[in-house]
Coordinates of C-alpha atoms in Angstrom, one line a residue:
M1032 CA -21.8 6.6 25.9
N1033 CA -20.3 4.9 29.0
K1034 CA -17.1 2.8 28.7
K1035 CA -17.7 -0.9 29.2
I1036 CA -15.3 -2.9 31.4
L1037 CA -15.2 -6.7 31.5
I1038 CA -14.1 -8.1 34.9
A1039 CA -12.9 -11.7 35.1
D1040 CA -12.4 -13.0 38.6
D1041 CA -13.6 -16.2 40.4
D1042 CA -14.1 -14.3 43.7
I1043 CA -17.7 -12.8 43.8
N1044 CA -16.7 -10.5 46.6
I1045 CA -13.9 -9.0 44.5
I1046 CA -16.4 -8.6 41.6
A1047 CA -18.9 -6.9 44.0
S1048 CA -16.2 -4.4 45.2
L1049 CA -15.1 -3.6 41.7
K1050 CA -18.6 -3.0 40.5
F1051 CA -19.3 -0.7 43.5
V1052 CA -16.2 1.5 42.7
L1053 CA -16.4 1.4 38.9
A1054 CA -20.1 2.0 38.6
D1055 CA -19.8 5.0 40.8
E1056 CA -17.3 6.4 38.2
G1057 CA -19.8 5.9 35.3
F1058 CA -18.5 2.6 33.9
D1059 CA -20.7 -0.2 32.6
I1060 CA -19.6 -3.5 34.1
V1061 CA -19.8 -7.0 32.7
A1062 CA -18.5 -9.7 35.1
V1063 CA -17.6 -13.4 34.6
T1064 CA -16.0 -15.9 36.9
T1065 CA -14.1 -18.2 34.5
P1066 CA -11.5 -17.8 31.7
Q1067 CA -13.8 -19.6 29.2
A1068 CA -16.7 -17.3 30.1
A1069 CA -14.5 -14.3 29.5
L1070 CA -13.5 -15.6 26.0
D1071 CA -17.1 -16.4 25.1
N1072 CA -18.2 -12.9 26.2
L1073 CA -15.5 -11.2 24.1
K1074 CA -16.5 -13.1 21.0
T1075 CA -20.1 -11.7 21.2
Q1076 CA -19.7 -8.3 22.9
S1077 CA -17.5 -5.2 22.5
V1078 CA -15.7 -3.9 25.6
D1079 CA -13.3 -1.0 26.1
L1080 CA -11.1 -2.6 28.8
I1081 CA -10.5 -5.9 30.6
L1082 CA -9.7 -6.4 34.3
L1083 CA -8.8 -10.0 35.0
D1084 CA -7.5 -12.1 37.8
M1085 CA -4.2 -14.0 37.4
N1086 CA -5.4 -17.1 39.3
F1087 CA -8.7 -19.0 39.0
Q1088 CA -9.6 -22.6 40.1
Q1089 CA -6.6 -24.6 39.0
D1090 CA -4.3 -23.0 41.6
T1091 CA -4.0 -19.9 43.6
T1092 CA -0.4 -18.7 43.2
S1093 CA 1.3 -19.4 39.9
G1094 CA -0.6 -17.0 37.7
A1095 CA -0.5 -19.6 34.8
E1096 CA -4.3 -19.4 34.1
G1097 CA -4.1 -15.6 33.9
V1098 CA -1.2 -15.6 31.5
Q1099 CA -3.0 -18.2 29.3
L1100 CA -6.1 -16.1 29.3
V1101 CA -4.1 -12.9 28.4
E1102 CA -2.5 -14.9 25.5
A1103 CA -5.9 -16.2 24.3
I1104 CA -7.5 -12.7 24.4
T1105 CA -4.5 -11.2 22.5
E1106 CA -4.9 -13.8 19.8
L1107 CA -8.4 -12.5 19.2
E1108 CA -6.8 -9.2 18.0
L1109 CA -9.4 -7.1 19.7
N1110 CA -7.0 -4.2 20.5
V1111 CA -8.6 -3.9 23.9
P1112 CA -6.3 -3.0 26.9
I1113 CA -5.9 -5.6 29.6
I1114 CA -5.1 -4.9 33.2
V1115 CA -4.2 -8.0 35.3
M1116 CA -4.7 -8.3 39.1
T1117 CA -3.4 -10.8 41.7
G1118 CA -3.0 -11.1 45.4
W1119 CA 0.3 -12.9 44.8
A1120 CA 2.2 -10.2 43.1
T1121 CA 5.7 -11.1 42.0
I1122 CA 8.0 -9.5 39.4
D1123 CA 8.1 -12.7 37.4
I1124 CA 4.3 -12.9 37.2
A1125 CA 4.1 -9.2 36.2
V1126 CA 6.7 -9.6 33.5
E1127 CA 5.1 -12.7 32.1
A1128 CA 1.7 -11.1 32.0
M1129 CA 3.1 -8.0 30.2
Q1130 CA 4.9 -10.2 27.7
A1131 CA 1.7 -12.0 27.0
G1132 CA -0.1 -8.8 26.1
A1133 CA -1.2 -7.1 29.3
K1134 CA -0.9 -3.3 29.5
D1135 CA -0.7 -2.8 33.3
F1136 CA -0.5 -4.8 36.6
I1137 CA -2.4 -4.1 39.9
Q1138 CA -1.8 -5.9 43.2
K1139 CA -4.6 -6.9 45.5
P1140 CA -5.7 -5.4 47.8
W1141 CA -5.7 -2.4 45.5
K1142 CA -5.9 1.3 46.2
N1143 CA -8.9 2.8 44.4
E1144 CA -6.9 5.9 43.2
R1145 CA -4.2 3.6 41.7
M1146 CA -6.7 1.4 40.0
L1147 CA -8.8 4.3 38.5
S1148 CA -5.6 6.0 37.3
A1149 CA -4.5 2.8 35.6
I1150 CA -7.9 2.4 33.9
D1151 CA -8.1 6.0 32.8
N1152 CA -4.5 5.9 31.4
Q1153 CA -5.2 2.7 29.4
L1154 CA -8.5 4.0 28.0
A1155 CA -6.8 7.2 26.9
L1156 CA -3.9 5.3 25.3
A1157 CA -6.4 3.0 23.5
K1158 CA -8.3 5.9 22.2
S1159 CA -5.0 7.5 20.9
D1160 CA -3.9 4.2 19.3
K1161 CA -7.3 3.8 17.5
K1162 CA -7.1 7.3 16.2
A1163 CA -3.6 6.8 14.9
Q1164 CA -4.6 3.5 13.3
R1165 CA -7.6 5.1 11.7
L1166 CA -5.6 8.0 10.4
S1167 CA -3.0 5.6 9.0
Q1168 CA -5.6 3.5 7.3
Q1169 CA -7.3 6.7 5.9
N1170 CA -4.0 7.9 4.6
Q1171 CA -3.3 4.5 2.9
L1172 CA -6.8 4.4 1.5
L1173 CA -6.7 8.0 0.1
T1174 CA -3.3 7.4 -1.3
S1175 CA -4.4 4.1 -3.0
Q1176 CA -7.5 5.8 -4.4
A1177 CA -5.6 8.7 -5.8
H1178 CA -2.5 7.0 -6.9
P1179 CA -1.6 3.6 -8.4
G1180 CA 0.4 1.2 -6.3
S1181 CA 1.8 -0.7 -9.2
R1182 CA 2.8 -0.3 -12.9
A1183 CA -0.5 -2.0 -13.8
G1184 CA -2.4 1.0 -12.5
I1185 CA -0.6 3.5 -14.7
I1186 CA -1.7 4.2 -18.2
A1187 CA 1.6 4.5 -20.1
Q1188 CA 1.8 2.7 -23.5
S1189 CA 4.0 5.4 -25.1
Q1190 CA 7.8 5.0 -25.2
P1191 CA 8.6 8.2 -23.2
M1192 CA 6.4 7.1 -20.3
Q1193 CA 7.7 3.5 -20.4
E1194 CA 11.3 4.7 -20.2
L1195 CA 10.4 7.1 -17.4
L1196 CA 8.6 4.4 -15.3
A1197 CA 11.5 2.0 -15.8
T1198 CA 13.9 4.6 -14.4
L1199 CA 11.6 5.4 -11.5
D1200 CA 11.3 1.7 -10.6
D1201 CA 15.1 1.5 -10.3
L1202 CA 15.3 4.7 -8.3
A1203 CA 12.5 3.6 -5.9
K1204 CA 15.0 1.0 -4.5
S1205 CA 17.2 3.8 -3.3
D1206 CA 16.7 6.8 -0.9
M1207 CA 18.2 9.4 -3.3
S1208 CA 16.3 12.7 -3.8
I1209 CA 14.4 13.0 -7.1
L1210 CA 13.4 16.2 -8.9
L1211 CA 10.5 15.8 -11.3
T1212 CA 10.1 18.6 -13.9
G1213 CA 7.6 19.2 -16.6
D1214 CA 4.5 21.2 -17.4
N1215 CA 1.4 21.6 -15.2
G1216 CA -0.9 18.7 -15.2
T1217 CA 1.5 16.1 -16.5
G1218 CA 1.1 13.8 -13.4
K1219 CA 4.2 14.6 -11.4
S1220 CA 2.4 14.1 -8.0
M1221 CA 1.0 10.7 -9.2
L1222 CA 4.5 9.6 -10.1
A1223 CA 5.9 10.8 -6.8
A1224 CA 3.3 8.7 -4.9
Y1225 CA 4.0 5.8 -7.2
V1226 CA 7.7 5.8 -6.3
H1227 CA 6.8 5.9 -2.6
S1228 CA 4.4 3.0 -3.1
V1229 CA 7.0 0.7 -4.6
S1230 CA 9.8 1.8 -2.3
T1231 CA 11.1 0.3 1.0
R1232 CA 9.3 3.2 2.7
E1233 CA 5.8 2.2 1.4
K1234 CA 4.5 1.2 4.9
H1235 CA 5.0 4.7 6.2
S1236 CA 3.4 8.0 5.2
F1237 CA 3.5 9.8 1.9
V1238 CA 3.1 13.5 2.7
P1239 CA 2.6 15.9 -0.2
V1240 CA 3.1 19.6 0.3
N1241 CA 2.1 22.3 -2.1
M1242 CA 4.8 24.8 -1.5
G1243 CA 2.9 27.6 -3.3
A1244 CA 0.0 27.3 -0.9
I1245 CA 2.1 28.0 2.3
P1246 CA 2.3 31.6 3.4
E1247 CA 5.9 32.7 4.1
S1248 CA 5.0 33.6 7.7
L1249 CA 3.8 30.0 8.4
F1250 CA 6.5 28.2 6.5
E1251 CA 8.4 27.0 9.5
S1252 CA 5.3 26.1 11.5
E1253 CA 3.9 24.1 8.6
M1254 CA 7.1 22.3 7.7
F1255 CA 8.7 21.8 11.2
G1256 CA 5.7 22.1 13.6
H1257 CA 5.4 24.3 16.6
V1258 CA 4.8 24.0 20.4
K1259 CA 2.0 25.6 22.3
G1260 CA 2.6 29.2 23.0
A1261 CA 5.4 29.6 20.3
F1262 CA 3.4 32.5 18.9
T1263 CA 0.1 34.2 19.3
D1264 CA -2.1 31.7 17.5
A1265 CA -0.2 28.6 18.7
K1266 CA -2.9 27.4 21.1
E1267 CA -1.7 23.7 20.9
N1268 CA 1.3 21.7 19.8
R1269 CA 1.3 21.0 16.0
I1270 CA 3.2 18.4 14.1
G1271 CA 5.0 19.6 11.0
R1272 CA 5.2 17.9 7.6
F1273 CA 8.7 16.5 8.3
E1274 CA 7.5 14.7 11.4
M1275 CA 4.4 13.5 9.6
A1276 CA 6.6 11.9 6.9
D1277 CA 9.0 10.3 9.4
Q1278 CA 10.4 7.1 7.8
G1279 CA 8.3 7.9 4.7
T1280 CA 8.4 10.2 1.8
L1281 CA 8.0 14.0 1.7
F1282 CA 6.8 15.3 -1.6
L1283 CA 7.6 19.0 -2.2
D1284 CA 5.3 20.1 -5.0
E1285 CA 5.6 23.5 -6.8
L1286 CA 9.2 23.6 -5.5
A1287 CA 10.1 27.0 -7.0
N1288 CA 7.5 28.7 -4.8
I1289 CA 9.5 28.2 -1.6
P1290 CA 10.2 31.8 -0.3
F1291 CA 13.9 32.6 -0.8
A1292 CA 14.3 33.5 2.8
Q1293 CA 13.1 30.1 3.9
Q1294 CA 15.2 28.1 1.4
A1295 CA 18.2 28.2 3.7
K1296 CA 16.2 26.7 6.6
L1297 CA 15.0 23.9 4.4
L1298 CA 18.6 23.3 3.1
H1299 CA 19.9 23.1 6.7
V1300 CA 17.3 20.5 7.7
L1301 CA 18.1 18.4 4.6
E1302 CA 21.9 18.5 5.3
A1303 CA 21.7 18.1 9.1
Q1304 CA 18.8 15.6 8.9
Q1305 CA 17.3 17.2 12.0
F1306 CA 15.1 20.1 12.9
E1307 CA 13.4 22.0 15.7
A1308 CA 9.8 22.8 16.1
V1309 CA 9.0 26.5 16.3
G1310 CA 9.4 27.5 20.0
S1311 CA 11.3 24.4 20.9
S1312 CA 15.0 23.7 21.4
K1313 CA 14.7 20.0 21.2
S1314 CA 16.1 18.5 18.0
L1315 CA 14.1 15.9 16.1
H1316 CA 15.6 13.5 13.5
A1317 CA 14.4 13.9 9.9
D1318 CA 14.3 10.4 8.4
V1319 CA 12.5 11.3 5.2
R1320 CA 13.0 10.7 1.5
I1321 CA 12.5 13.9 -0.6
I1322 CA 10.8 13.9 -3.9
S1323 CA 10.3 17.4 -5.5
A1324 CA 8.4 18.7 -8.5
T1325 CA 8.3 21.9 -10.4
N1326 CA 7.2 23.4 -13.8
S1327 CA 9.7 26.2 -13.4
D1328 CA 13.1 26.6 -15.0
L1329 CA 15.1 26.4 -11.7
L1330 CA 18.4 27.2 -13.5
A1331 CA 16.9 30.5 -14.7
D1332 CA 15.5 31.1 -11.2
I1333 CA 19.0 30.6 -9.8
K1334 CA 20.4 33.2 -12.2
N1335 CA 17.6 35.5 -11.2
N1336 CA 18.5 35.0 -7.5
T1337 CA 15.0 33.6 -6.7
F1338 CA 16.2 30.0 -6.0
R1339 CA 19.3 28.9 -4.1
Q1340 CA 21.8 26.9 -6.1
D1341 CA 23.0 24.8 -3.1
L1342 CA 19.3 23.8 -2.4
Y1343 CA 18.9 22.9 -6.1
Y1344 CA 21.9 20.5 -6.0
R1345 CA 20.7 19.0 -2.7
L1346 CA 17.3 18.1 -4.2
N1347 CA 18.3 17.0 -7.7
T1348 CA 20.4 13.9 -7.0
I1349 CA 18.6 12.9 -10.2
E1350 CA 16.4 15.1 -12.3
L1351 CA 13.7 13.6 -14.6
R1352 CA 11.4 15.4 -16.9
V1353 CA 7.8 14.1 -17.2
P1354 CA 6.6 14.3 -20.8
S1355 CA 3.6 16.5 -21.7
L1356 CA 0.5 14.8 -23.0
S1357 CA 1.2 16.1 -26.5
E1358 CA 4.4 14.0 -26.4
R1359 CA 2.6 10.8 -25.6
V1360 CA -0.3 10.8 -28.0
E1361 CA -0.4 7.0 -27.9
D1362 CA -1.8 7.2 -24.4
I1363 CA -4.6 9.6 -25.1
P1364 CA -7.3 7.1 -26.1
A1365 CA -6.7 4.9 -23.0
L1366 CA -6.5 7.9 -20.7
A1367 CA -9.7 9.4 -22.1
E1368 CA -11.5 6.0 -21.7
H1369 CA -10.2 5.7 -18.2
F1370 CA -11.6 9.1 -17.2
L1371 CA -14.9 8.4 -18.9
Q1372 CA -15.3 5.1 -17.0
S1373 CA -14.3 6.7 -13.7
F1374 CA -16.8 9.6 -14.0
S1375 CA -19.5 7.3 -15.3
A1376 CA -19.2 5.2 -12.1
K1377 CA -18.9 8.3 -9.9
Y1378 CA -22.1 10.0 -11.3
H1379 CA -24.0 6.8 -12.1
R1380 CA -24.4 7.7 -15.8
A1381 CA -24.1 5.7 -18.9
C1382 CA -20.7 5.8 -20.4
P1383 CA -20.6 7.0 -24.1
K1384 CA -17.9 5.9 -26.5
L1385 CA -15.5 8.2 -28.3
T1386 CA -15.8 8.1 -32.1
E1387 CA -12.6 7.4 -34.1
Q1388 CA -12.8 11.0 -35.4
A1389 CA -13.0 12.4 -31.9
I1390 CA -9.9 10.4 -30.9
I1391 CA -7.9 11.6 -33.9
A1392 CA -8.9 15.2 -33.0
M1393 CA -7.7 14.7 -29.4
Q1394 CA -4.4 13.3 -30.6
Q1395 CA -3.9 16.4 -32.9
Y1396 CA -4.7 18.8 -30.1
D1397 CA -1.7 20.2 -28.1
W1398 CA -3.3 20.0 -24.6
P1399 CA -1.9 23.0 -22.8
G1400 CA -3.5 21.8 -19.6
N1401 CA -2.2 18.2 -20.2
I1402 CA -3.8 15.3 -18.4
R1403 CA -5.8 17.5 -16.0
E1404 CA -7.4 19.2 -19.0
L1405 CA -8.2 15.8 -20.5
S1406 CA -9.8 14.7 -17.3
H1407 CA -12.0 17.8 -17.0
M1408 CA -13.0 17.5 -20.7
M1409 CA -14.2 13.9 -20.2
E1410 CA -16.1 14.9 -17.1
R1411 CA -17.8 17.7 -19.0
V1412 CA -18.7 15.6 -22.1
L1413 CA -20.2 12.9 -19.9
F1414 CA -23.0 15.4 -19.1
T1415 CA -23.2 17.3 -22.4
C1416 CA -23.2 14.3 -24.8
K1417 CA -26.7 13.5 -25.8
K1418 CA -26.0 10.2 -27.6
D1419 CA -24.2 7.1 -26.8
S1420 CA -21.1 8.3 -28.8
I1421 CA -19.0 11.4 -28.5
E1422 CA -18.4 13.3 -31.7
T1423 CA -15.5 15.7 -32.4
Q1424 CA -17.6 18.9 -32.0
E1425 CA -18.8 17.8 -28.6
L1426 CA -15.2 18.0 -27.3
M1427 CA -15.2 21.7 -28.0
L1428 CA -11.6 21.8 -29.0
T1429 CA -12.0 24.7 -31.4
G1430 CA -12.3 27.3 -28.7
A1431 CA -8.7 26.6 -27.7
N1432 CA -7.4 25.9 -31.1
N1433 CA -3.7 25.2 -31.6
S1434 CA -3.3 28.5 -33.6
E1435 CA -2.9 31.8 -31.8
N1436 CA -5.6 33.3 -34.0
G1437 CA -8.1 30.7 -32.8
A1438 CA -7.3 31.5 -29.2
A1439 CA -7.7 35.2 -29.8
E1440 CA -11.0 34.8 -31.6
S1441 CA -12.4 32.8 -28.7
L1442 CA -11.8 35.7 -26.3
D1443 CA -14.0 37.9 -28.5
D1444 CA -17.0 35.7 -28.1
P1445 CA -19.7 38.1 -26.6
N1446 CA -21.2 35.2 -24.7
L1447 CA -18.1 34.5 -22.6
S1448 CA -18.3 35.4 -18.9
L1449 CA -15.4 37.2 -17.2
D1450 CA -14.3 33.9 -15.5
E1451 CA -14.3 32.2 -18.9
I1452 CA -12.2 34.9 -20.4
E1453 CA -9.8 34.8 -17.5
R1454 CA -9.5 31.0 -17.7
K1455 CA -8.8 31.1 -21.5
T1456 CA -6.2 33.8 -21.0
L1457 CA -4.5 31.7 -18.4
I1458 CA -4.4 28.7 -20.7
K1459 CA -3.1 30.8 -23.6
R1460 CA -0.3 32.3 -21.5
L1461 CA 0.7 29.0 -20.0
K1462 CA 1.0 27.6 -23.5
F1463 CA 3.0 30.6 -24.7
H1464 CA 5.4 30.3 -21.8
R1465 CA 5.5 26.5 -22.0
G1466 CA 4.2 26.0 -18.5
N1467 CA 6.8 28.3 -16.8
A1468 CA 5.0 29.6 -13.7
T1469 CA 7.4 32.6 -13.1
E1470 CA 7.1 33.9 -16.7
T1471 CA 3.4 33.4 -16.9
A1472 CA 2.7 35.2 -13.7
K1473 CA 5.0 38.0 -14.7
S1474 CA 3.4 38.5 -18.1
L1475 CA -0.1 38.8 -16.4
G1476 CA 1.2 41.2 -13.7
L1477 CA 0.3 38.7 -11.0
S1478 CA 2.2 37.8 -7.8
R1479 CA 3.0 34.1 -7.5
S1480 CA 0.3 33.6 -4.8
G1481 CA -2.2 35.4 -7.0
Y1482 CA -1.3 33.3 -10.0
Y1483 CA -1.7 30.0 -8.1
R1484 CA -5.0 31.1 -6.6
R1485 CA -6.3 31.6 -10.1
L1486 CA -4.9 28.2 -11.2
S1487 CA -6.7 26.6 -8.3
K1488 CA -9.9 28.5 -9.0
Y1489 CA -10.0 27.3 -12.6
E1490 CA -8.7 23.8 -11.7
L1491 CA -5.6 24.3 -13.9
D1492 CA -3.0 23.6 -11.1

């Protein structure tokens, strides 16, 4: 679709000349001869760029009418680039027009190359600005949909969670690094986003990074970016996570999975507060707040020489443990109801009610998968429940009973598929090792990457 340009000039000969040049370049032209006609047109039509004269009928030299028109267009908040033109070019008029909101300035008589270059540049900048604005709004929307922006959006009636949130509210006012520990599925990423949303950095980006999902060979490129040609597959410049999070918050999830060889590079960036993209010698400033999360015992990892002690102390200015779901049983009924309502709205299905017996059974269950397991359970029962109420047996808690015998017996079920057996085994091992990723992977004979691929496959991560 051709770009549309609005021309505002009281000289019909100028309009005719501009139409001739611009139409030949594939632009659609709308022309008016008065400031009021320009404003009326902009209120009813969309244009991509505005070319306007600085002088109309009131006088021929001051540029006052043009400046007033630029100010009036700017007040409409159309985000359309304005290029002003005048045959009486002075520095003062140019400065005044730019201060009023114009993006560029062309002197009459113009040179076609100069004018077309100015138009192309402003259209390209406008496109880039709109893309950046759209991405920013999408980021804010996705963050707000996935994470609460206030205490009112967090279900936390239990004392452990109330105390944790009170601490996080205080910490949000600072820029100190926070390390969140706790089992898988306890809501560490949600809490990290919450801290960002109530901090002084909330107008900037919240950038989460799953450190377990980044191959070691791509660590520097993913975190610090790269320039075109830096390596074989670097076909264009790429912004890294640190630059994406500039002035905002960088959330390092699954912290213990950072390759040991790369931990020194991360430590250097955190200490120097600057970094270089791969293939570049230009230093960039790293103005980011770091929040990290892990379910691993980092002190044990330090003893095993798989995690650097100096990096640990750089990241844990304060360390907070997120309680598991079994430690906050008071929150289970409200959380279950929340998930039921959410999935009911998502799938346009009637929302059944949990019976009192079902709620008691859930509060007695130990939830090895924590909140994520509860969410998946409510999504499942929404489809499997045949009545308007959910009974205990429909929760299917017995297959993953609190006792080891119950878990073992469930694996002997001849009707289980291989995937179901593998999933139940993962849950059982996670429970046995209390969510410790390193020990769980080791006990199953899996590499860290293989372990996390399986967690993702069965939605246990």
